[in-house]
């Protein structure tokens, strides 16, 4: 029994370096940074295109569609990825603030297992943590979010974060890599003589790696219950954030705190649901109706055991039920990976920190408007044009483009165009693709016929997008305080337009999130351009050990 209590207390402390409260509860969770764009505007959005019933097909990325189509015509009353073999084993974040990295990795691992036949894959969470506050290179900066629970070792610090940070890393070609190549070196033991728990870390500086797979999409889902369910069935575990600020959170096996929004403090992954789960089981409060998400945490396999009839703690399995009515559930997203993508390709981009704001092309300030953390769905017109101009550093085939869509059902047209001078970013169309996106978020779109560019030639990636019901259709990066302060604008290279003909430079205000993916000629050479998807192999050089001492409750 003593061993069980120690295990539970250790797991309870695992999510943050804070002592147990005097009342005897678990340490409170703190691991989520504020996302730069408040995605709650998607709550109540129209996901009907994604929820297309019998006409909607889930297509495997690992095989031609004709060989892998699976009809999902109805959503069952219960579903559990653990029973399907598409849910990897539980991981343990220790007392690091990396719940966002662990929840992201869970979604990535699940998607690789479901669609790509990877079986059990263990993705490195430490790599995300390392990149959160350490630059990969001059054109691949870190973020600048810091907090009182950042964990450091010999000058290396890992921080709180959010899914948009992990999405930015993957979109620029950094990761995912295997856990074996970039492990989170952590140990914890009970020092009874000092009456403390001691956490030790041995951080190191990664320098190179080869990604396991390319990023196809990071879809945002809002709070639409059916959309979340269908995403679980089609893509795997779903990332989400919630208010876990409760002393006993890690003890509960069924959690409901409030119907109100609350403060986001923790990231987890949804792996299933049960429409009939009894409302009487939830703590610290009871919701008004039955039904729950099945959620995996990242505090090991002994937490969330609940209490028996006498009020004694029970051993858990690392999973818990989350009421459908929990109002704090937010920033819900799912990662879609594709091993067929060439992970050694060069990426032309001006947004290594990803989406930081949303803007319209016909608002105030000479056609420029921005949204920073606002849930407002007002703004300008839902249709806008954006373009980034790049200079080819080598001869290459431009095979794909990447961009963000703001709302479900967004219509897009993306073109690669030859640019003759320094004026408008338009010219001869070299490649094009168009369609409708069922889900909002980041998407990579392949060109059926790639565009050929030669070293030194200028080309543009032109996006026309219409985001139904949302007047801020263009995503852009800028230097946001306490988040992306290292983002550097590229004046004269990023443009927006309200009609596709009259263009305005973004100037010093930031750059649009529009990427180009290039399969380069190996022997060709030319001038430099923007950031690339470098393959940076991993060198695991241990540095000094850092100790965290946390008072153990007597």
Tab-separated table of N, CA and C in Angstrom, residues 190-250:
chain	number	residue	atom	x	y	z
A	190	UNK	N	12.672	9.306	-4.476
A	190	UNK	CA	12.240	9.855	-3.195
A	190	UNK	C	13.423	9.895	-2.242
A	191	UNK	N	13.762	11.086	-1.786
A	191	UNK	CA	14.830	11.273	-0.803
A	191	UNK	C	14.178	11.369	0.572
A	192	UNK	N	14.070	10.209	1.245
A	192	UNK	CA	13.356	10.182	2.524
A	192	UNK	C	14.124	10.930	3.618
A	193	UNK	N	15.442	10.923	3.530
A	193	UNK	CA	16.241	11.610	4.530
A	193	UNK	C	15.993	13.108	4.489
A	194	UNK	N	15.897	13.632	3.283
A	194	UNK	CA	15.625	15.059	3.121
A	194	UNK	C	14.131	15.358	3.045
A	195	UNK	N	13.323	14.284	3.045
A	195	UNK	CA	11.873	14.428	2.959
A	195	UNK	C	11.468	15.164	1.683
A	196	UNK	N	12.073	14.779	0.568
A	196	UNK	CA	11.834	15.449	-0.710
A	196	UNK	C	11.800	14.433	-1.856
A	197	UNK	N	11.126	14.811	-2.918
A	197	UNK	CA	11.264	14.119	-4.196
A	197	UNK	C	12.279	14.896	-5.037
A	198	UNK	N	13.159	14.204	-5.687
A	198	UNK	CA	14.211	14.843	-6.473
A	198	UNK	C	14.066	14.434	-7.932
A	199	UNK	N	13.940	15.423	-8.813
A	199	UNK	CA	13.885	15.188	-10.257
A	199	UNK	C	15.230	15.581	-10.859
A	200	UNK	N	15.766	14.748	-11.687
A	200	UNK	CA	17.044	15.052	-12.329
A	200	UNK	C	16.880	15.012	-13.844
A	201	UNK	N	17.551	15.926	-14.508
A	201	UNK	CA	17.520	15.989	-15.969
A	201	UNK	C	18.932	16.067	-16.518
A	202	UNK	N	19.128	15.494	-17.663
A	202	UNK	CA	20.386	15.633	-18.384
A	202	UNK	C	20.043	16.047	-19.815
A	203	UNK	N	20.010	17.353	-20.034
A	203	UNK	CA	19.652	17.876	-21.343
A	203	UNK	C	20.875	17.910	-22.260
A	204	UNK	N	20.636	17.968	-23.532
A	204	UNK	CA	21.708	17.953	-24.524
A	204	UNK	C	21.273	18.781	-25.721
A	205	UNK	N	22.202	19.090	-26.571
A	205	UNK	CA	21.936	19.953	-27.719
A	205	UNK	C	21.843	19.126	-28.999
A	206	UNK	N	20.645	18.906	-29.514
A	206	UNK	CA	20.527	18.189	-30.782
A	206	UNK	C	21.032	19.055	-31.927
A	207	UNK	N	21.680	18.428	-32.905
A	207	UNK	CA	22.191	19.193	-34.041
A	207	UNK	C	21.644	18.711	-35.371
A	208	UNK	N	21.355	17.444	-35.528
A	208	UNK	CA	20.844	16.919	-36.795
A	208	UNK	C	19.802	15.831	-36.547
A	209	UNK	N	18.868	15.701	-37.484
A	209	UNK	CA	17.933	14.589	-37.419
A	209	UNK	C	17.299	14.345	-38.778
A	210	UNK	N	16.724	13.159	-38.929
A	210	UNK	CA	15.965	12.805	-40.119
A	210	UNK	C	14.518	12.557	-39.716
A	211	UNK	N	13.558	13.332	-40.209
A	211	UNK	CA	12.161	13.161	-39.805
A	211	UNK	C	11.623	11.782	-40.171
A	212	UNK	N	10.731	11.293	-39.342
A	212	UNK	CA	10.065	10.022	-39.620
A	212	UNK	C	9.105	10.125	-40.794
A	213	UNK	N	8.429	11.251	-40.905
A	213	UNK	CA	7.405	11.438	-41.931
A	213	UNK	C	7.165	12.920	-42.129
A	214	UNK	N	6.587	13.277	-43.259
A	214	UNK	CA	6.251	14.660	-43.531
A	214	UNK	C	4.894	15.024	-42.964
A	215	UNK	N	4.655	16.317	-42.821
A	215	UNK	CA	3.374	16.812	-42.317
A	215	UNK	C	2.427	17.078	-43.477
A	216	UNK	N	1.270	16.470	-43.425
A	216	UNK	CA	0.233	16.711	-44.417
A	216	UNK	C	-0.723	17.807	-43.961
A	217	UNK	N	-1.107	17.800	-42.689
A	217	UNK	CA	-2.068	18.792	-42.198
A	217	UNK	C	-2.076	18.813	-40.676
A	218	UNK	N	-2.489	19.951	-40.130
A	218	UNK	CA	-2.876	20.060	-38.723
A	218	UNK	C	-4.242	20.724	-38.732
A	219	UNK	N	-5.279	19.921	-38.542
A	219	UNK	CA	-6.647	20.418	-38.650
A	219	UNK	C	-7.158	20.913	-37.300
A	220	UNK	N	-7.899	22.025	-37.325
A	220	UNK	CA	-8.557	22.562	-36.138
A	220	UNK	C	-10.026	22.155	-36.180
A	221	UNK	N	-10.573	21.798	-35.011
A	221	UNK	CA	-11.888	21.172	-34.992
A	221	UNK	C	-12.952	21.962	-34.238
A	222	UNK	N	-12.581	22.979	-33.465
A	222	UNK	CA	-13.591	23.646	-32.671
A	222	UNK	C	-14.173	22.670	-31.650
A	223	UNK	N	-15.330	23.001	-31.105
A	223	UNK	CA	-15.946	22.157	-30.082
A	223	UNK	C	-17.068	21.299	-30.645
A	224	UNK	N	-17.124	21.133	-31.963
A	224	UNK	CA	-18.173	20.329	-32.581
A	224	UNK	C	-17.963	18.856	-32.211
A	225	UNK	N	-18.903	18.299	-31.456
A	225	UNK	CA	-18.737	16.946	-30.920
A	225	UNK	C	-18.611	15.903	-32.021
A	226	UNK	N	-19.472	15.994	-33.024
A	226	UNK	CA	-19.421	15.008	-34.108
A	226	UNK	C	-18.145	15.142	-34.936
A	227	UNK	N	-17.672	16.380	-35.123
A	227	UNK	CA	-16.437	16.571	-35.880
A	227	UNK	C	-15.253	15.955	-35.139
A	228	UNK	N	-15.221	16.102	-33.819
A	228	UNK	CA	-14.149	15.489	-33.035
A	228	UNK	C	-14.216	13.971	-33.155
A	229	UNK	N	-15.406	13.416	-33.060
A	229	UNK	CA	-15.565	11.963	-33.159
A	229	UNK	C	-15.100	11.447	-34.517
A	230	UNK	N	-15.532	12.110	-35.561
A	230	UNK	CA	-15.145	11.643	-36.892
A	230	UNK	C	-13.638	11.786	-37.105
A	231	UNK	N	-13.065	12.847	-36.565
A	231	UNK	CA	-11.618	13.034	-36.689
A	231	UNK	C	-10.857	11.914	-35.976
A	232	UNK	N	-11.347	11.487	-34.824
A	232	UNK	CA	-10.711	10.373	-34.111
A	232	UNK	C	-10.744	9.115	-34.967
A	233	UNK	N	-11.883	8.836	-35.581
A	233	UNK	CA	-12.015	7.637	-36.394
A	233	UNK	C	-11.154	7.702	-37.647
A	234	UNK	N	-11.028	8.887	-38.229
A	234	UNK	CA	-10.319	9.009	-39.499
A	234	UNK	C	-8.827	9.281	-39.349
A	235	UNK	N	-8.465	10.053	-38.322
A	235	UNK	CA	-7.083	10.502	-38.237
A	235	UNK	C	-6.356	10.044	-36.983
A	236	UNK	N	-7.078	9.623	-35.945
A	236	UNK	CA	-6.435	9.166	-34.732
A	236	UNK	C	-6.652	10.113	-33.562
A	237	UNK	N	-5.812	9.987	-32.547
A	237	UNK	CA	-5.963	10.754	-31.315
A	237	UNK	C	-5.976	12.252	-31.591
A	238	UNK	N	-6.808	12.976	-30.858
A	238	UNK	CA	-7.026	14.400	-31.061
A	238	UNK	C	-6.434	15.195	-29.902
A	239	UNK	N	-5.608	16.156	-30.222
A	239	UNK	CA	-5.007	17.065	-29.243
A	239	UNK	C	-6.074	18.014	-28.706
A	240	UNK	N	-6.006	18.333	-27.394
A	240	UNK	CA	-6.891	19.357	-26.848
A	240	UNK	C	-6.284	19.921	-25.573
A	241	UNK	N	-6.796	21.069	-25.153
A	241	UNK	CA	-6.371	21.721	-23.926
A	241	UNK	C	-7.581	21.956	-23.041
A	242	UNK	N	-7.359	21.988	-21.726
A	242	UNK	CA	-8.463	22.156	-20.797
A	242	UNK	C	-7.980	22.803	-19.515
A	243	UNK	N	-8.937	23.154	-18.666
A	243	UNK	CA	-8.647	23.698	-17.346
A	243	UNK	C	-8.531	22.536	-16.368
A	244	UNK	N	-7.308	22.192	-16.016
A	244	UNK	CA	-7.054	21.104	-15.068
A	244	UNK	C	-6.561	21.664	-13.740
A	245	UNK	N	-6.895	22.901	-13.461
A	245	UNK	CA	-6.427	23.561	-12.243
A	245	UNK	C	-7.276	23.105	-11.057
A	246	UNK	N	-7.033	21.897	-10.617
A	246	UNK	CA	-7.717	21.308	-9.478
A	246	UNK	C	-6.716	20.463	-8.705
A	247	UNK	N	-6.695	20.605	-7.389
A	247	UNK	CA	-5.697	19.917	-6.576
A	247	UNK	C	-5.706	18.403	-6.772
A	248	UNK	N	-6.875	17.846	-7.109
A	248	UNK	CA	-7.013	16.393	-7.192
A	248	UNK	C	-7.171	15.894	-8.622
A	249	UNK	N	-6.853	16.740	-9.587
A	249	UNK	CA	-7.091	16.375	-10.978
A	249	UNK	C	-6.507	15.012	-11.339
A	250	UNK	N	-5.278	14.748	-10.951
A	250	UNK	CA	-4.615	13.501	-11.337
A	250	UNK	C	-5.149	12.281	-10.583
